[in-house]
PDB file of N, CA and C in Angstrom:
ATOM      1  N   MET V   1     -12.299 -23.449  10.370  1.00 50.00           N
ATOM      2  CA  MET V   1     -13.147 -22.581   9.567  1.00 50.00           C
ATOM      3  C   MET V   1     -12.265 -21.625   8.769  1.00 50.00           C
ATOM      4  N   ALA V   2     -12.561 -21.443   7.499  1.00 59.00           N
ATOM      5  CA  ALA V   2     -11.753 -20.588   6.628  1.00 59.00           C
ATOM      6  C   ALA V   2     -11.968 -19.118   6.966  1.00 59.00           C
ATOM      7  N   ASP V   3     -10.905 -18.344   6.773  1.00 67.00           N
ATOM      8  CA  ASP V   3     -10.976 -16.902   6.994  1.00 67.00           C
ATOM      9  C   ASP V   3     -11.843 -16.287   5.892  1.00 67.00           C
ATOM     10  N   LYS V   4     -12.832 -15.501   6.271  1.00 85.00           N
ATOM     11  CA  LYS V   4     -13.761 -14.913   5.303  1.00 85.00           C
ATOM     12  C   LYS V   4     -13.473 -13.439   5.043  1.00 85.00           C
ATOM     13  N   THR V   5     -12.247 -12.970   5.351  1.00 89.00           N
ATOM     14  CA  THR V   5     -11.895 -11.575   5.116  1.00 89.00           C
ATOM     15  C   THR V   5     -11.984 -11.281   3.625  1.00 89.00           C
ATOM     16  N   PRO V   6     -12.793 -10.285   3.223  1.00 96.00           N
ATOM     17  CA  PRO V   6     -12.867  -9.926   1.803  1.00 96.00           C
ATOM     18  C   PRO V   6     -11.502  -9.416   1.329  1.00 96.00           C
ATOM     19  N   MET V   7     -11.066  -9.919   0.183  1.00 97.00           N
ATOM     20  CA  MET V   7      -9.763  -9.560  -0.362  1.00 97.00           C
ATOM     21  C   MET V   7      -9.932  -8.747  -1.645  1.00 97.00           C
ATOM     22  N   MET V   8      -8.869  -8.014  -1.996  1.00 98.00           N
ATOM     23  CA  MET V   8      -8.833  -7.269  -3.254  1.00 98.00           C
ATOM     24  C   MET V   8      -7.420  -7.360  -3.807  1.00 98.00           C
ATOM     25  N   GLU V   9      -7.279  -7.042  -5.079  1.00 98.00           N
ATOM     26  CA  GLU V   9      -5.974  -7.044  -5.711  1.00 98.00           C
ATOM     27  C   GLU V   9      -5.506  -5.619  -5.941  1.00 98.00           C
ATOM     28  N   LEU V  10      -4.227  -5.386  -5.623  1.00 98.00           N
ATOM     29  CA  LEU V  10      -3.547  -4.132  -5.914  1.00 98.00           C
ATOM     30  C   LEU V  10      -2.332  -4.475  -6.771  1.00 98.00           C
ATOM     31  N   THR V  11      -1.905  -3.532  -7.594  1.00 98.00           N
ATOM     32  CA  THR V  11      -0.645  -3.689  -8.303  1.00 98.00           C
ATOM     33  C   THR V  11       0.357  -2.789  -7.602  1.00 98.00           C
ATOM     34  N   VAL V  12       1.385  -3.389  -7.008  1.00 98.00           N
ATOM     35  CA  VAL V  12       2.394  -2.654  -6.253  1.00 98.00           C
ATOM     36  C   VAL V  12       3.720  -2.801  -6.980  1.00 98.00           C
ATOM     37  N   ASN V  13       4.229  -1.673  -7.488  1.00 98.00           N
ATOM     38  CA  ASN V  13       5.484  -1.673  -8.252  1.00 98.00           C
ATOM     39  C   ASN V  13       5.476  -2.759  -9.329  1.00 98.00           C
ATOM     40  N   GLY V  14       4.335  -2.878 -10.003  1.00 98.00           N
ATOM     41  CA  GLY V  14       4.212  -3.797 -11.125  1.00 98.00           C
ATOM     42  C   GLY V  14       3.844  -5.226 -10.766  1.00 98.00           C
ATOM     43  N   GLU V  15       3.738  -5.556  -9.479  1.00 97.00           N
ATOM     44  CA  GLU V  15       3.402  -6.912  -9.052  1.00 97.00           C
ATOM     45  C   GLU V  15       2.026  -6.931  -8.405  1.00 97.00           C
ATOM     46  N   THR V  16       1.246  -7.962  -8.697  1.00 98.00           N
ATOM     47  CA  THR V  16      -0.081  -8.092  -8.117  1.00 98.00           C
ATOM     48  C   THR V  16       0.018  -8.632  -6.693  1.00 98.00           C
ATOM     49  N   HIS V  17      -0.707  -7.976  -5.780  1.00 97.00           N
ATOM     50  CA  HIS V  17      -0.771  -8.398  -4.377  1.00 97.00           C
ATOM     51  C   HIS V  17      -2.228  -8.506  -3.978  1.00 97.00           C
ATOM     52  N   ARG V  18      -2.575  -9.585  -3.268  1.00 97.00           N
ATOM     53  CA  ARG V  18      -3.914  -9.724  -2.690  1.00 97.00           C
ATOM     54  C   ARG V  18      -3.831  -9.278  -1.246  1.00 97.00           C
ATOM     55  N   VAL V  19      -4.680  -8.328  -0.892  1.00 97.00           N
ATOM     56  CA  VAL V  19      -4.685  -7.771   0.459  1.00 97.00           C
ATOM     57  C   VAL V  19      -6.123  -7.667   0.950  1.00 97.00           C
ATOM     58  N   PRO V  20      -6.331  -7.611   2.271  1.00 97.00           N
ATOM     59  CA  PRO V  20      -7.689  -7.398   2.794  1.00 97.00           C
ATOM     60  C   PRO V  20      -8.261  -6.057   2.302  1.00 97.00           C
ATOM     61  N   GLU V  21      -9.563  -6.020   2.076  1.00 96.00           N
ATOM     62  CA  GLU V  21     -10.209  -4.816   1.543  1.00 96.00           C
ATOM     63  C   GLU V  21      -9.999  -3.583   2.397  1.00 96.00           C
ATOM     64  N   GLU V  22      -9.839  -3.742   3.715  1.00 95.00           N
ATOM     65  CA  GLU V  22      -9.703  -2.565   4.588  1.00 95.00           C
ATOM     66  C   GLU V  22      -8.258  -2.060   4.685  1.00 95.00           C
ATOM     67  N   THR V  23      -7.362  -2.571   3.846  1.00 97.00           N
ATOM     68  CA  THR V  23      -5.945  -2.210   3.916  1.00 97.00           C
ATOM     69  C   THR V  23      -5.731  -0.714   3.698  1.00 97.00           C
ATOM     70  N   THR V  24      -4.943  -0.121   4.612  1.00 98.00           N
ATOM     71  CA  THR V  24      -4.530   1.273   4.480  1.00 98.00           C
ATOM     72  C   THR V  24      -3.104   1.306   3.939  1.00 98.00           C
ATOM     73  N   ALA V  25      -2.652   2.508   3.563  1.00 98.00           N
ATOM     74  CA  ALA V  25      -1.277   2.665   3.084  1.00 98.00           C
ATOM     75  C   ALA V  25      -0.293   2.204   4.154  1.00 98.00           C
ATOM     76  N   GLN V  26      -0.537   2.552   5.415  1.00 97.00           N
ATOM     77  CA  GLN V  26       0.347   2.143   6.504  1.00 97.00           C
ATOM     78  C   GLN V  26       0.361   0.619   6.644  1.00 97.00           C
ATOM     79  N   MET V  27      -0.797  -0.003   6.549  1.00 97.00           N
ATOM     80  CA  MET V  27      -0.880  -1.459   6.658  1.00 97.00           C
ATOM     81  C   MET V  27      -0.132  -2.140   5.511  1.00 97.00           C
ATOM     82  N   LEU V  28      -0.204  -1.566   4.316  1.00 98.00           N
ATOM     83  CA  LEU V  28       0.506  -2.133   3.176  1.00 98.00           C
ATOM     84  C   LEU V  28       2.015  -2.078   3.407  1.00 98.00           C
ATOM     85  N   LEU V  29       2.501  -0.956   3.909  1.00 97.00           N
ATOM     86  CA  LEU V  29       3.934  -0.830   4.191  1.00 97.00           C
ATOM     87  C   LEU V  29       4.372  -1.856   5.234  1.00 97.00           C
ATOM     88  N   GLU V  30       3.542  -2.059   6.259  1.00 97.00           N
ATOM     89  CA  GLU V  30       3.858  -3.065   7.285  1.00 97.00           C
ATOM     90  C   GLU V  30       3.898  -4.453   6.658  1.00 97.00           C
ATOM     91  N   ARG V  31       2.927  -4.748   5.812  1.00 96.00           N
ATOM     92  CA  ARG V  31       2.836  -6.059   5.153  1.00 96.00           C
ATOM     93  C   ARG V  31       4.061  -6.317   4.269  1.00 96.00           C
ATOM     94  N   LEU V  32       4.587  -5.254   3.648  1.00 96.00           N
ATOM     95  CA  LEU V  32       5.739  -5.385   2.754  1.00 96.00           C
ATOM     96  C   LEU V  32       7.076  -5.244   3.478  1.00 96.00           C
ATOM     97  N   GLY V  33       7.032  -4.989   4.795  1.00 96.00           N
ATOM     98  CA  GLY V  33       8.264  -4.842   5.570  1.00 96.00           C
ATOM     99  C   GLY V  33       8.995  -3.538   5.291  1.00 96.00           C
ATOM    100  N   LEU V  34       8.257  -2.489   4.988  1.00 95.00           N
ATOM    101  CA  LEU V  34       8.868  -1.208   4.612  1.00 95.00           C
ATOM    102  C   LEU V  34       8.657  -0.096   5.636  1.00 95.00           C
ATOM    103  N   THR V  35       8.204  -0.420   6.830  1.00 91.00           N
ATOM    104  CA  THR V  35       7.980   0.625   7.832  1.00 91.00           C
ATOM    105  C   THR V  35       9.307   1.200   8.296  1.00 91.00           C
ATOM    106  N   GLY V  36       9.281   2.468   8.675  1.00 89.00           N
ATOM    107  CA  GLY V  36      10.462   3.128   9.203  1.00 89.00           C
ATOM    108  C   GLY V  36      11.448   3.582   8.140  1.00 89.00           C
ATOM    109  N   ARG V  37      11.099   3.437   6.879  1.00 89.00           N
ATOM    110  CA  ARG V  37      11.990   3.853   5.796  1.00 89.00           C
ATOM    111  C   ARG V  37      11.503   5.159   5.189  1.00 89.00           C
ATOM    112  N   ARG V  38      12.439   5.878   4.613  1.00 91.00           N
ATOM    113  CA  ARG V  38      12.076   7.111   3.898  1.00 91.00           C
ATOM    114  C   ARG V  38      11.603   6.710   2.509  1.00 91.00           C
ATOM    115  N   LEU V  39      10.328   6.958   2.238  1.00 94.00           N
ATOM    116  CA  LEU V  39       9.801   6.586   0.941  1.00 94.00           C
ATOM    117  C   LEU V  39       8.643   7.475   0.548  1.00 94.00           C
ATOM    118  N   ALA V  40       8.271   7.352  -0.703  1.00 95.00           N
ATOM    119  CA  ALA V  40       7.120   8.074  -1.241  1.00 95.00           C
ATOM    120  C   ALA V  40       6.180   7.046  -1.862  1.00 95.00           C
ATOM    121  N   MET V  41       4.874   7.361  -1.829  1.00 97.00           N
ATOM    122  CA  MET V  41       3.885   6.457  -2.395  1.00 97.00           C
ATOM    123  C   MET V  41       2.955   7.228  -3.329  1.00 97.00           C
ATOM    124  N   GLU V  42       2.741   6.648  -4.498  1.00 98.00           N
ATOM    125  CA  GLU V  42       1.757   7.164  -5.444  1.00 98.00           C
ATOM    126  C   GLU V  42       0.686   6.095  -5.630  1.00 98.00           C
ATOM    127  N   VAL V  43      -0.550   6.546  -5.723  1.00 98.00           N
ATOM    128  CA  VAL V  43      -1.655   5.645  -6.029  1.00 98.00           C
ATOM    129  C   VAL V  43      -2.346   6.195  -7.270  1.00 98.00           C
ATOM    130  N   ASN V  44      -2.347   5.407  -8.320  1.00 98.00           N
ATOM    131  CA  ASN V  44      -2.938   5.814  -9.597  1.00 98.00           C
ATOM    132  C   ASN V  44      -2.379   7.157 -10.069  1.00 98.00           C
ATOM    133  N   GLY V  45      -1.071   7.342  -9.867  1.00 97.00           N
ATOM    134  CA  GLY V  45      -0.388   8.551 -10.343  1.00 97.00           C
ATOM    135  C   GLY V  45      -0.480   9.752  -9.431  1.00 97.00           C
ATOM    136  N   GLU V  46      -1.158   9.614  -8.289  1.00 97.00           N
ATOM    137  CA  GLU V  46      -1.312  10.722  -7.344  1.00 97.00           C
ATOM    138  C   GLU V  46      -0.477  10.470  -6.091  1.00 97.00           C
ATOM    139  N   LEU V  47       0.321  11.442  -5.694  1.00 97.00           N
ATOM    140  CA  LEU V  47       1.132  11.310  -4.496  1.00 97.00           C
ATOM    141  C   LEU V  47       0.238  11.229  -3.262  1.00 97.00           C
ATOM    142  N   VAL V  48       0.526  10.271  -2.387  1.00 97.00           N
ATOM    143  CA  VAL V  48      -0.204  10.128  -1.126  1.00 97.00           C
ATOM    144  C   VAL V  48       0.662  10.748  -0.031  1.00 97.00           C
ATOM    145  N   PRO V  49       0.207  11.845   0.605  1.00 97.00           N
ATOM    146  CA  PRO V  49       1.005  12.452   1.673  1.00 97.00           C
ATOM    147  C   PRO V  49       1.255  11.457   2.807  1.00 97.00           C
ATOM    148  N   ARG V  50       2.496  11.425   3.275  1.00 94.00           N
ATOM    149  CA  ARG V  50       2.877  10.487   4.337  1.00 94.00           C
ATOM    150  C   ARG V  50       1.968  10.637   5.561  1.00 94.00           C
ATOM    151  N   SER V  51       1.532  11.851   5.845  1.00 96.00           N
ATOM    152  CA  SER V  51       0.684  12.087   7.020  1.00 96.00           C
ATOM    153  C   SER V  51      -0.672  11.391   6.914  1.00 96.00           C
ATOM    154  N   THR V  52      -1.061  10.991   5.696  1.00 97.00           N
ATOM    155  CA  THR V  52      -2.361  10.327   5.512  1.00 97.00           C
ATOM    156  C   THR V  52      -2.248   8.814   5.377  1.00 97.00           C
ATOM    157  N   PHE V  53      -1.026   8.242   5.466  1.00 97.00           N
ATOM    158  CA  PHE V  53      -0.853   6.786   5.319  1.00 97.00           C
ATOM    159  C   PHE V  53      -1.760   5.993   6.253  1.00 97.00           C
ATOM    160  N   PRO V  54      -1.917   6.399   7.537  1.00 97.00           N
ATOM    161  CA  PRO V  54      -2.774   5.591   8.424  1.00 97.00           C
ATOM    162  C   PRO V  54      -4.249   5.565   8.009  1.00 97.00           C
ATOM    163  N   GLU V  55      -4.716   6.591   7.292  1.00 98.00           N
ATOM    164  CA  GLU V  55      -6.132   6.663   6.904  1.00 98.00           C
ATOM    165  C   GLU V  55      -6.391   6.314   5.447  1.00 98.00           C
ATOM    166  N   HIS V  56      -5.373   6.413   4.602  1.00 98.00           N
ATOM    167  CA  HIS V  56      -5.586   6.215   3.162  1.00 98.00           C
ATOM    168  C   HIS V  56      -5.940   4.760   2.870  1.00 98.00           C
ATOM    169  N   ARG V  57      -7.146   4.534   2.378  1.00 98.00           N
ATOM    170  CA  ARG V  57      -7.596   3.182   2.028  1.00 98.00           C
ATOM    171  C   ARG V  57      -7.537   3.018   0.508  1.00 98.00           C
ATOM    172  N   PHE V  58      -7.227   1.812   0.102  1.00 98.00           N
ATOM    173  CA  PHE V  58      -7.133   1.500  -1.311  1.00 98.00           C
ATOM    174  C   PHE V  58      -8.462   1.000  -1.847  1.00 98.00           C
ATOM    175  N   ALA V  59      -8.605   1.083  -3.164  1.00 97.00           N
ATOM    176  CA  ALA V  59      -9.755   0.513  -3.866  1.00 97.00           C
ATOM    177  C   ALA V  59      -9.243  -0.643  -4.717  1.00 97.00           C
ATOM    178  N   PRO V  60     -10.083  -1.649  -4.958  1.00 97.00           N
ATOM    179  CA  PRO V  60      -9.649  -2.768  -5.794  1.00 97.00           C
ATOM    180  C   PRO V  60      -9.103  -2.270  -7.137  1.00 97.00           C
ATOM    181  N   GLY V  61      -7.955  -2.828  -7.519  1.00 98.00           N
ATOM    182  CA  GLY V  61      -7.353  -2.470  -8.805  1.00 98.00           C
ATOM    183  C   GLY V  61      -6.434  -1.264  -8.766  1.00 98.00           C
ATOM    184  N   ASP V  62      -6.286  -0.627  -7.606  1.00 98.00           N
ATOM    185  CA  ASP V  62      -5.380   0.528  -7.521  1.00 98.00           C
ATOM    186  C   ASP V  62      -3.979   0.123  -7.953  1.00 98.00           C
ATOM    187  N   ARG V  63      -3.289   1.064  -8.602  1.00 98.00           N
ATOM    188  CA  ARG V  63      -1.891   0.884  -8.999  1.00 98.00           C
ATOM    189  C   ARG V  63      -1.046   1.707  -8.037  1.00 98.00           C
ATOM    190  N   VAL V  64      -0.219   1.027  -7.260  1.00 98.00           N
ATOM    191  CA  VAL V  64       0.578   1.650  -6.213  1.00 98.00           C
ATOM    192  C   VAL V  64       2.052   1.604  -6.610  1.00 98.00           C
ATOM    193  N   GLU V  65       2.718   2.740  -6.505  1.00 98.00           N
ATOM    194  CA  GLU V  65       4.161   2.804  -6.723  1.00 98.00           C
ATOM    195  C   GLU V  65       4.791   3.284  -5.427  1.00 98.00           C
ATOM    196  N   ILE V  66       5.762   2.524  -4.934  1.00 97.00           N
ATOM    197  CA  ILE V  66       6.469   2.888  -3.711  1.00 97.00           C
ATOM    198  C   ILE V  66       7.932   3.069  -4.091  1.00 97.00           C
ATOM    199  N   VAL V  67       8.464   4.241  -3.771  1.00 95.00           N
ATOM    200  CA  VAL V  67       9.845   4.571  -4.110  1.00 95.00           C
ATOM    201  C   VAL V  67      10.574   4.907  -2.832  1.00 95.00           C
ATOM    202  N   GLN V  68      11.709   4.257  -2.604  1.00 87.00           N
ATOM    203  CA  GLN V  68      12.504   4.525  -1.402  1.00 87.00           C
ATOM    204  C   GLN V  68      13.491   5.641  -1.703  1.00 87.00           C
ATOM    205  N   ALA V  69      13.571   6.620  -0.775  1.00 79.00           N
ATOM    206  CA  ALA V  69      14.523   7.714  -0.909  1.00 79.00           C
ATOM    207  C   ALA V  69      15.916   7.206  -0.565  1.00 79.00           C
ATOM    208  N   ILE V  70      16.873   7.569  -1.383  1.00 78.00           N
ATOM    209  CA  ILE V  70      18.258   7.181  -1.145  1.00 78.00           C
ATOM    210  C   ILE V  70      19.030   8.444  -0.786  1.00 78.00           C
ATOM    211  N   GLY V  71      19.668   8.437   0.387  1.00 72.00           N
ATOM    212  CA  GLY V  71      20.439   9.600   0.837  1.00 72.00           C
ATOM    213  C   GLY V  71      21.783   9.659   0.141  1.00 72.00           C
ATOM    214  N   GLY V  72      22.381  10.813   0.207  1.00 66.00           N
ATOM    215  CA  GLY V  72      23.700  10.986  -0.385  1.00 66.00           C
ATOM    216  C   GLY V  72      23.807  12.333  -1.054  1.00 66.00           C
ATOM    217  N   GLY V  73      24.925  12.584  -1.621  1.00 59.00           N
ATOM    218  CA  GLY V  73      25.042  13.880  -2.282  1.00 59.00           C
ATOM    219  C   GLY V  73      26.404  14.154  -2.787  1.00 59.00           C
TER     220      GLY V  73
END
């Protein structure tokens, strides 16, 4: 039997990704293999506080930018 999970499209760093509709910011990072890294996320030009990643849900068509912090000085 085929999986009937409703899907949506997000644009992540310029690339289209199909993800389940209930995807949170934390789930997206896990899906992309980016957990445990220092990074920032913007959705439609608005910064998403890291403390809200587990609850922040996306809407179809959201434009997501993920930027990894690079240490040094």
